[in-house]
Amino acid sequence: KMAGSSAPWIGSAYLFLQSTCKTVVLPSLYESSQKKPSVFKALKLALADSTGSVNGVDMLKVHCSHPHLIVQLKFCKQENCRRFLQSYREGALQESLQNHLQLSLAMTAVPLEMELKAGNEHLDNMLKDEDHCLECIYREKPDRLRDEEITELEERLKSLIVHQSINNNTAVKGCPSPNSPPLPCPSLSPQVTFIFQGQQFANRTLTSDDHQKFAKLVSKKWKQVGRSLQKNCRALRDPVIDNLALEYDREGLYEQAYQLLLRFIQSEGKKATIARLIAALEENGLISLAEELLGLHSNEDCS
């Protein structure tokens, strides 16, 4: 066994990143105080995508070693490490990070090359043998606590997410603070209220509770809802929805639906509102789920 039943499974690895575009130098971007939060945000979101959880893998330190950006990773659960390895092996992590960097840095494209190491082992050479990769990662215990800079960037990102998810029924009062990662600053919320079944409801940014209820109750219709949302959401344009279906097929409908809405929330920010989701649900006949999200009844089952 790689770990006794009493001790948690902990392992470490290094992710080497290099842009294949000469005009995009990742270490230089990370060394820039202005761009660093955007690069960190992209790393964090891509790693969350790879494990299906924000806390699935921990970044301990980001090293700038031109031309590479080297991220020291810590895993605390074997299942999270397996998911990460699967995502890395299938190219999903690479695609996700390229997309998040493109969005965060407002660039046309950020093509990447990746390499994964644990100690002296080059894991890229043994990716088909997942158990061997896990053993190598498990042997490499983290040699440091999380870097203070990483902790600071984590806090800034958390405060930004909280800022985005506050239920605001009135116009947005201001932009993120100067210390927050740069984001477009809308002058007004998309709409203050909306009508559903003849009733008026306050519009608001989607919450984690909305996210979980949607994933739990939408069932097989998650793809149809995704196609409704994609009309006004570039991040869900083809072939993203089909890729999500394949990537999370093993995890089941809940995870597929969860990842769909996660993409929508991440890309749309404050514009990821309950009104837009309710409209997509209505379009696909999911009235019971819409009522559940708006608190109109307490039934657990939705058609």
mmCIF file of C-alpha atoms in Angstrom:
data_model
loop_
_atom_site.group_PDB
_atom_site.id
_atom_site.type_symbol
_atom_site.label_atom_id
_atom_site.label_comp_id
_atom_site.label_asym_id
_atom_site.label_seq_id
_atom_site.Cartn_x
_atom_site.Cartn_y
_atom_site.Cartn_z
ATOM 1 C CA LYS A 1 0.000 0.000 0.000
ATOM 2 C CA MET A 2 1.153 3.525 -0.720
ATOM 3 C CA ALA A 3 -0.302 4.880 2.489
ATOM 4 C CA GLY A 4 -1.517 3.428 5.742
ATOM 5 C CA SER A 5 -5.185 3.769 6.591
ATOM 6 C CA SER A 6 -4.389 6.214 9.409
ATOM 7 C CA ALA A 7 -2.202 8.616 7.414
ATOM 8 C CA PRO A 8 -3.484 10.880 4.648
ATOM 9 C CA TRP A 9 -2.214 10.281 1.103
ATOM 10 C CA ILE A 10 0.238 13.095 0.317
ATOM 11 C CA GLY A 11 2.475 13.507 -2.699
ATOM 12 C CA SER A 12 4.268 16.179 -4.686
ATOM 13 C CA ALA A 13 5.169 16.911 -8.311
ATOM 14 C CA TYR A 14 6.501 19.735 -10.474
ATOM 15 C CA LEU A 15 4.621 21.019 -13.510
ATOM 16 C CA PHE A 16 6.898 22.683 -16.085
ATOM 17 C CA LEU A 17 5.161 25.171 -18.397
ATOM 18 C CA GLN A 18 6.565 26.892 -21.452
ATOM 19 C CA SER A 19 4.818 28.930 -24.127
ATOM 20 C CA THR A 20 5.622 27.918 -27.686
ATOM 21 C CA CYS A 21 4.852 31.462 -28.830
ATOM 22 C CA LYS A 22 7.980 33.649 -28.802
ATOM 23 C CA THR A 23 6.005 36.758 -27.835
ATOM 24 C CA VAL A 24 4.523 35.083 -24.728
ATOM 25 C CA VAL A 25 7.135 34.498 -22.011
ATOM 26 C CA LEU A 26 5.377 33.004 -18.985
ATOM 27 C CA PRO A 27 8.122 33.719 -16.386
ATOM 28 C CA SER A 28 8.206 37.384 -17.453
ATOM 29 C CA LEU A 29 4.421 37.618 -17.192
ATOM 30 C CA TYR A 30 4.496 36.052 -13.717
ATOM 31 C CA GLU A 31 7.302 38.375 -12.608
ATOM 32 C CA SER A 32 5.174 41.370 -13.622
ATOM 33 C CA SER A 33 3.198 42.601 -10.598
ATOM 34 C CA GLN A 34 0.424 43.649 -12.970
ATOM 35 C CA LYS A 35 0.114 40.307 -14.785
ATOM 36 C CA LYS A 36 0.949 37.931 -11.916
ATOM 37 C CA PRO A 37 -2.608 37.771 -10.473
ATOM 38 C CA SER A 38 -3.994 36.942 -13.926
ATOM 39 C CA VAL A 39 -1.471 34.130 -14.497
ATOM 40 C CA PHE A 40 -2.136 32.764 -10.997
ATOM 41 C CA LYS A 41 -5.898 32.883 -11.547
ATOM 42 C CA ALA A 42 -5.526 30.898 -14.794
ATOM 43 C CA LEU A 43 -3.334 28.294 -13.041
ATOM 44 C CA LYS A 44 -5.779 27.960 -10.162
ATOM 45 C CA LEU A 45 -8.834 27.560 -12.397
ATOM 46 C CA ALA A 46 -7.143 25.062 -14.728
ATOM 47 C CA LEU A 47 -5.987 22.930 -11.788
ATOM 48 C CA ALA A 48 -9.521 23.061 -10.343
ATOM 49 C CA ASP A 49 -10.837 21.885 -13.727
ATOM 50 C CA SER A 50 -8.375 18.988 -13.733
ATOM 51 C CA THR A 51 -9.527 17.556 -10.399
ATOM 52 C CA GLY A 52 -13.131 18.783 -10.358
ATOM 53 C CA SER A 53 -12.461 20.608 -7.085
ATOM 54 C CA VAL A 54 -10.981 23.978 -6.117
ATOM 55 C CA ASN A 55 -9.003 22.209 -3.384
ATOM 56 C CA GLY A 56 -8.087 19.118 -5.394
ATOM 57 C CA VAL A 57 -4.463 20.146 -5.753
ATOM 58 C CA ASP A 58 -2.477 22.783 -3.867
ATOM 59 C CA MET A 59 0.136 25.090 -5.380
ATOM 60 C CA LEU A 60 3.065 25.451 -2.978
ATOM 61 C CA LYS A 61 5.316 27.703 -5.047
ATOM 62 C CA VAL A 62 5.670 29.061 -8.559
ATOM 63 C CA HIS A 63 9.292 29.242 -9.756
ATOM 64 C CA CYS A 64 10.386 31.463 -12.650
ATOM 65 C CA SER A 65 13.184 29.684 -14.512
ATOM 66 C CA HIS A 66 13.344 31.112 -18.033
ATOM 67 C CA PRO A 67 11.860 29.959 -20.330
ATOM 68 C CA HIS A 68 9.863 27.784 -17.896
ATOM 69 C CA LEU A 69 7.290 28.560 -15.259
ATOM 70 C CA ILE A 70 7.559 25.719 -12.726
ATOM 71 C CA VAL A 71 4.642 25.018 -10.389
ATOM 72 C CA GLN A 72 5.227 22.871 -7.308
ATOM 73 C CA LEU A 73 2.074 20.840 -6.645
ATOM 74 C CA LYS A 74 0.873 19.069 -3.527
ATOM 75 C CA PHE A 75 -1.787 16.349 -3.558
ATOM 76 C CA CYS A 76 -3.613 15.274 -0.407
ATOM 77 C CA LYS A 77 -5.886 12.596 -1.868
ATOM 78 C CA GLN A 78 -5.010 9.771 -4.206
ATOM 79 C CA GLU A 79 -8.314 10.143 -6.114
ATOM 80 C CA ASN A 80 -7.553 13.829 -6.804
ATOM 81 C CA CYS A 81 -4.107 12.883 -8.035
ATOM 82 C CA ARG A 82 -5.643 10.250 -10.328
ATOM 83 C CA ARG A 83 -8.032 12.831 -11.782
ATOM 84 C CA PHE A 84 -5.175 15.256 -12.309
ATOM 85 C CA LEU A 85 -3.091 12.599 -14.075
ATOM 86 C CA GLN A 86 -6.010 11.621 -16.297
ATOM 87 C CA SER A 87 -6.635 15.258 -17.223
ATOM 88 C CA TYR A 88 -2.914 15.780 -17.887
ATOM 89 C CA ARG A 89 -2.610 12.571 -19.939
ATOM 90 C CA GLU A 90 -5.634 13.350 -22.116
ATOM 91 C CA GLY A 91 -4.521 16.937 -22.793
ATOM 92 C CA ALA A 92 -7.522 18.408 -20.982
ATOM 93 C CA LEU A 93 -5.338 20.253 -18.446
ATOM 94 C CA GLN A 94 -3.254 21.769 -21.229
ATOM 95 C CA GLU A 95 -6.349 22.890 -23.136
ATOM 96 C CA SER A 96 -7.967 24.286 -19.986
ATOM 97 C CA LEU A 97 -4.847 26.248 -18.984
ATOM 98 C CA GLN A 98 -4.419 27.633 -22.497
ATOM 99 C CA ASN A 99 -8.050 28.810 -22.452
ATOM 100 C CA HIS A 100 -7.825 30.337 -18.956
ATOM 101 C CA LEU A 101 -4.560 32.137 -19.775
ATOM 102 C CA GLN A 102 -6.097 33.464 -22.967
ATOM 103 C CA LEU A 103 -9.115 34.801 -21.027
ATOM 104 C CA SER A 104 -7.189 36.119 -18.008
ATOM 105 C CA LEU A 105 -4.476 37.839 -20.049
ATOM 106 C CA ALA A 106 -6.853 38.978 -22.823
ATOM 107 C CA MET A 107 -4.611 37.456 -25.500
ATOM 108 C CA THR A 108 -5.511 35.826 -28.793
ATOM 109 C CA ALA A 109 -3.837 32.527 -27.872
ATOM 110 C CA VAL A 110 -1.324 31.133 -25.374
ATOM 111 C CA PRO A 111 0.007 27.830 -26.804
ATOM 112 C CA LEU A 112 1.787 25.715 -24.180
ATOM 113 C CA GLU A 113 4.192 22.820 -23.774
ATOM 114 C CA MET A 114 3.982 20.905 -20.490
ATOM 115 C CA GLU A 115 6.191 18.496 -18.611
ATOM 116 C CA LEU A 116 5.498 16.700 -15.336
ATOM 117 C CA LYS A 117 8.226 15.541 -12.956
ATOM 118 C CA ALA A 118 8.382 13.905 -9.531
ATOM 119 C CA GLY A 119 11.913 13.938 -8.156
ATOM 120 C CA ASN A 120 14.175 12.609 -10.920
ATOM 121 C CA GLU A 121 11.301 10.844 -12.676
ATOM 122 C CA HIS A 122 9.899 12.264 -15.921
ATOM 123 C CA LEU A 123 6.262 11.244 -15.577
ATOM 124 C CA ASP A 124 5.491 12.026 -19.237
ATOM 125 C CA ASN A 125 7.359 8.818 -20.106
ATOM 126 C CA MET A 126 5.080 6.648 -17.950
ATOM 127 C CA LEU A 127 1.647 8.280 -18.127
ATOM 128 C CA LYS A 128 -0.025 5.068 -19.334
ATOM 129 C CA ASP A 129 1.048 3.396 -16.073
ATOM 130 C CA GLU A 130 -1.032 5.520 -13.720
ATOM 131 C CA ASP A 131 -0.187 3.485 -10.614
ATOM 132 C CA HIS A 132 3.547 3.926 -11.243
ATOM 133 C CA CYS A 133 3.027 7.699 -11.610
ATOM 134 C CA LEU A 134 1.098 7.725 -8.339
ATOM 135 C CA GLU A 135 3.934 5.871 -6.591
ATOM 136 C CA CYS A 136 6.493 8.394 -7.870
ATOM 137 C CA ILE A 137 4.352 11.342 -6.739
ATOM 138 C CA TYR A 138 3.669 9.679 -3.373
ATOM 139 C CA ARG A 139 7.413 9.122 -2.786
ATOM 140 C CA GLU A 140 8.067 12.853 -3.233
ATOM 141 C CA LYS A 141 6.771 14.425 -0.046
ATOM 142 C CA PRO A 142 6.390 18.234 -0.210
ATOM 143 C CA ASP A 143 9.585 19.851 1.086
ATOM 144 C CA ARG A 144 8.036 23.206 1.903
ATOM 145 C CA LEU A 145 4.928 24.910 3.225
ATOM 146 C CA ARG A 146 2.927 27.040 0.836
ATOM 147 C CA ASP A 147 4.869 30.129 -0.233
ATOM 148 C CA GLU A 148 3.676 33.398 1.342
ATOM 149 C CA GLU A 149 3.239 34.908 -2.102
ATOM 150 C CA ILE A 150 0.910 32.040 -3.095
ATOM 151 C CA THR A 151 -1.124 32.541 0.081
ATOM 152 C CA GLU A 152 -1.468 36.237 -0.710
ATOM 153 C CA LEU A 153 -2.552 35.516 -4.303
ATOM 154 C CA GLU A 154 -5.049 32.909 -3.026
ATOM 155 C CA GLU A 155 -6.578 35.487 -0.684
ATOM 156 C CA ARG A 156 -6.848 38.058 -3.462
ATOM 157 C CA LEU A 157 -8.549 35.544 -5.724
ATOM 158 C CA LYS A 158 -10.941 34.456 -2.955
ATOM 159 C CA SER A 159 -11.916 38.050 -2.191
ATOM 160 C CA LEU A 160 -12.559 38.601 -5.896
ATOM 161 C CA ILE A 161 -14.793 35.512 -6.110
ATOM 162 C CA VAL A 162 -16.701 36.648 -3.013
ATOM 163 C CA HIS A 163 -17.032 40.098 -4.581
ATOM 164 C CA GLN A 164 -18.494 38.481 -7.721
ATOM 165 C CA SER A 165 -20.920 36.182 -5.907
ATOM 166 C CA ILE A 166 -22.495 38.776 -3.595
ATOM 167 C CA ASN A 167 -26.208 38.965 -4.350
ATOM 168 C CA ASN A 168 -26.592 42.456 -5.756
ATOM 169 C CA ASN A 169 -30.093 43.670 -6.513
ATOM 170 C CA THR A 170 -28.907 47.177 -7.349
ATOM 171 C CA ALA A 171 -26.333 48.669 -9.669
ATOM 172 C CA VAL A 172 -22.732 47.606 -9.034
ATOM 173 C CA LYS A 173 -21.235 50.228 -6.763
ATOM 174 C CA GLY A 174 -17.674 50.027 -7.974
ATOM 175 C CA CYS A 175 -14.822 48.083 -9.480
ATOM 176 C CA PRO A 176 -12.624 45.556 -7.688
ATOM 177 C CA SER A 177 -9.991 47.166 -5.490
ATOM 178 C CA PRO A 178 -6.622 48.080 -7.073
ATOM 179 C CA ASN A 179 -5.107 45.013 -5.406
ATOM 180 C CA SER A 180 -7.532 42.634 -7.105
ATOM 181 C CA PRO A 181 -6.658 40.830 -10.316
ATOM 182 C CA PRO A 182 -7.595 43.024 -13.289
ATOM 183 C CA LEU A 183 -11.113 42.415 -14.578
ATOM 184 C CA PRO A 184 -13.463 44.366 -16.801
ATOM 185 C CA CYS A 185 -15.536 46.700 -14.658
ATOM 186 C CA PRO A 186 -19.179 46.957 -15.697
ATOM 187 C CA SER A 187 -20.947 50.182 -14.769
ATOM 188 C CA LEU A 188 -24.279 48.445 -14.149
ATOM 189 C CA SER A 189 -25.482 44.962 -13.308
ATOM 190 C CA PRO A 190 -27.022 43.232 -16.348
ATOM 191 C CA GLN A 191 -30.600 43.692 -15.116
ATOM 192 C CA VAL A 192 -32.040 44.379 -11.684
ATOM 193 C CA THR A 193 -35.176 42.214 -11.906
ATOM 194 C CA PHE A 194 -36.716 39.622 -14.226
ATOM 195 C CA ILE A 195 -40.123 37.986 -14.720
ATOM 196 C CA PHE A 196 -40.794 34.262 -14.260
ATOM 197 C CA GLN A 197 -44.343 32.868 -14.527
ATOM 198 C CA GLY A 198 -45.804 36.328 -14.092
ATOM 199 C CA GLN A 199 -43.852 37.051 -10.908
ATOM 200 C CA GLN A 200 -41.025 39.543 -10.539
ATOM 201 C CA PHE A 201 -37.733 38.344 -9.026
ATOM 202 C CA ALA A 202 -34.558 40.176 -8.049
ATOM 203 C CA ASN A 203 -31.702 39.272 -10.368
ATOM 204 C CA ARG A 204 -28.438 38.202 -8.735
ATOM 205 C CA THR A 205 -25.179 36.483 -9.430
ATOM 206 C CA LEU A 206 -25.367 32.685 -9.201
ATOM 207 C CA THR A 207 -24.368 31.270 -5.804
ATOM 208 C CA SER A 208 -22.652 28.025 -4.836
ATOM 209 C CA ASP A 209 -26.051 26.778 -3.616
ATOM 210 C CA ASP A 210 -27.565 27.432 -7.077
ATOM 211 C CA HIS A 211 -24.563 25.660 -8.613
ATOM 212 C CA GLN A 212 -24.999 22.518 -6.512
ATOM 213 C CA LYS A 213 -28.797 22.370 -6.922
ATOM 214 C CA PHE A 214 -28.473 22.690 -10.685
ATOM 215 C CA ALA A 215 -25.866 19.920 -10.860
ATOM 216 C CA LYS A 216 -27.940 17.649 -8.633
ATOM 217 C CA LEU A 217 -31.293 18.124 -10.351
ATOM 218 C CA VAL A 218 -30.763 18.903 -14.035
ATOM 219 C CA SER A 219 -29.902 15.265 -14.877
ATOM 220 C CA LYS A 220 -29.562 14.322 -18.567
ATOM 221 C CA LYS A 221 -30.740 17.714 -19.808
ATOM 222 C CA TRP A 222 -27.530 19.497 -18.749
ATOM 223 C CA LYS A 223 -26.257 19.536 -22.342
ATOM 224 C CA GLN A 224 -29.488 21.111 -23.626
ATOM 225 C CA VAL A 225 -29.253 23.833 -20.980
ATOM 226 C CA GLY A 226 -25.605 24.327 -21.954
ATOM 227 C CA ARG A 227 -26.595 24.832 -25.595
ATOM 228 C CA SER A 228 -29.101 27.490 -24.520
ATOM 229 C CA LEU A 229 -26.448 29.259 -22.422
ATOM 230 C CA GLN A 230 -23.818 29.031 -25.182
ATOM 231 C CA LYS A 231 -25.777 31.474 -27.401
ATOM 232 C CA ASN A 232 -24.475 34.332 -25.247
ATOM 233 C CA CYS A 233 -21.420 32.679 -23.672
ATOM 234 C CA ARG A 234 -18.253 32.258 -25.722
ATOM 235 C CA ALA A 235 -16.722 29.862 -23.173
ATOM 236 C CA LEU A 236 -19.441 27.287 -23.908
ATOM 237 C CA ARG A 237 -19.171 27.411 -27.701
ATOM 238 C CA ASP A 238 -18.657 24.119 -29.543
ATOM 239 C CA PRO A 239 -16.933 21.750 -28.924
ATOM 240 C CA VAL A 240 -16.724 22.641 -25.206
ATOM 241 C CA ILE A 241 -19.970 20.930 -24.146
ATOM 242 C CA ASP A 242 -19.158 17.683 -25.970
ATOM 243 C CA ASN A 243 -15.638 17.760 -24.503
ATOM 244 C CA LEU A 244 -17.091 18.110 -20.987
ATOM 245 C CA ALA A 245 -19.359 15.113 -21.632
ATOM 246 C CA LEU A 246 -16.353 12.988 -22.606
ATOM 247 C CA GLU A 247 -13.971 14.325 -19.977
ATOM 248 C CA TYR A 248 -16.343 13.757 -17.042
ATOM 249 C CA ASP A 249 -18.204 10.727 -18.399
ATOM 250 C CA ARG A 250 -16.749 8.484 -15.699
ATOM 251 C CA GLU A 251 -17.791 10.876 -12.909
ATOM 252 C CA GLY A 252 -21.426 10.953 -14.032
ATOM 253 C CA LEU A 253 -24.182 13.490 -14.692
ATOM 254 C CA TYR A 254 -23.687 15.539 -11.510
ATOM 255 C CA GLU A 255 -20.051 16.298 -12.301
ATOM 256 C CA GLN A 256 -20.782 17.000 -15.982
ATOM 257 C CA ALA A 257 -23.524 19.482 -15.071
ATOM 258 C CA TYR A 258 -21.354 20.996 -12.321
ATOM 259 C CA GLN A 259 -18.445 21.550 -14.713
ATOM 260 C CA LEU A 260 -20.755 23.095 -17.322
ATOM 261 C CA LEU A 261 -22.049 25.727 -14.905
ATOM 262 C CA LEU A 262 -18.534 26.235 -13.514
ATOM 263 C CA ARG A 263 -17.335 27.229 -17.030
ATOM 264 C CA PHE A 264 -20.276 29.624 -17.343
ATOM 265 C CA ILE A 265 -19.620 31.244 -13.945
ATOM 266 C CA GLN A 266 -15.861 31.511 -14.474
ATOM 267 C CA SER A 267 -16.149 33.119 -17.883
ATOM 268 C CA GLU A 268 -19.104 35.429 -17.235
ATOM 269 C CA GLY A 269 -18.244 36.665 -13.715
ATOM 270 C CA LYS A 270 -20.934 39.064 -12.476
ATOM 271 C CA LYS A 271 -22.901 38.449 -15.659
ATOM 272 C CA ALA A 272 -23.480 34.816 -14.644
ATOM 273 C CA THR A 273 -26.909 35.641 -13.249
ATOM 274 C CA ILE A 274 -29.901 33.652 -12.048
ATOM 275 C CA ALA A 275 -32.020 35.307 -14.784
ATOM 276 C CA ARG A 276 -29.859 33.826 -17.553
ATOM 277 C CA LEU A 277 -29.960 30.355 -16.019
ATOM 278 C CA ILE A 278 -33.730 30.495 -15.447
ATOM 279 C CA ALA A 279 -34.251 31.540 -19.095
ATOM 280 C CA ALA A 280 -32.165 28.541 -20.258
ATOM 281 C CA LEU A 281 -34.136 26.204 -17.980
ATOM 282 C CA GLU A 282 -37.470 27.571 -19.263
ATOM 283 C CA GLU A 283 -36.315 27.097 -22.836
ATOM 284 C CA ASN A 284 -35.789 23.400 -22.112
ATOM 285 C CA GLY A 285 -38.955 22.798 -20.122
ATOM 286 C CA LEU A 286 -37.198 22.501 -16.764
ATOM 287 C CA ILE A 287 -39.803 24.573 -14.910
ATOM 288 C CA SER A 288 -39.630 22.512 -11.713
ATOM 289 C CA LEU A 289 -35.864 23.095 -11.433
ATOM 290 C CA ALA A 290 -36.328 26.819 -12.109
ATOM 291 C CA GLU A 291 -38.899 26.950 -9.295
ATOM 292 C CA GLU A 292 -36.500 25.089 -7.008
ATOM 293 C CA LEU A 293 -33.712 27.636 -7.664
ATOM 294 C CA LEU A 294 -36.102 30.518 -6.991
ATOM 295 C CA GLY A 295 -37.329 28.937 -3.752
ATOM 296 C CA LEU A 296 -40.918 28.481 -4.967
ATOM 297 C CA HIS A 297 -41.168 24.937 -3.602
ATOM 298 C CA SER A 298 -39.032 22.534 -1.585
ATOM 299 C CA ASN A 299 -39.419 19.396 -3.702
ATOM 300 C CA GLU A 300 -36.209 17.449 -4.141
ATOM 301 C CA ASP A 301 -37.114 15.964 -7.525
ATOM 302 C CA CYS A 302 -37.204 17.844 -10.773
ATOM 303 C CA SER A 303 -38.365 16.609 -14.113
#
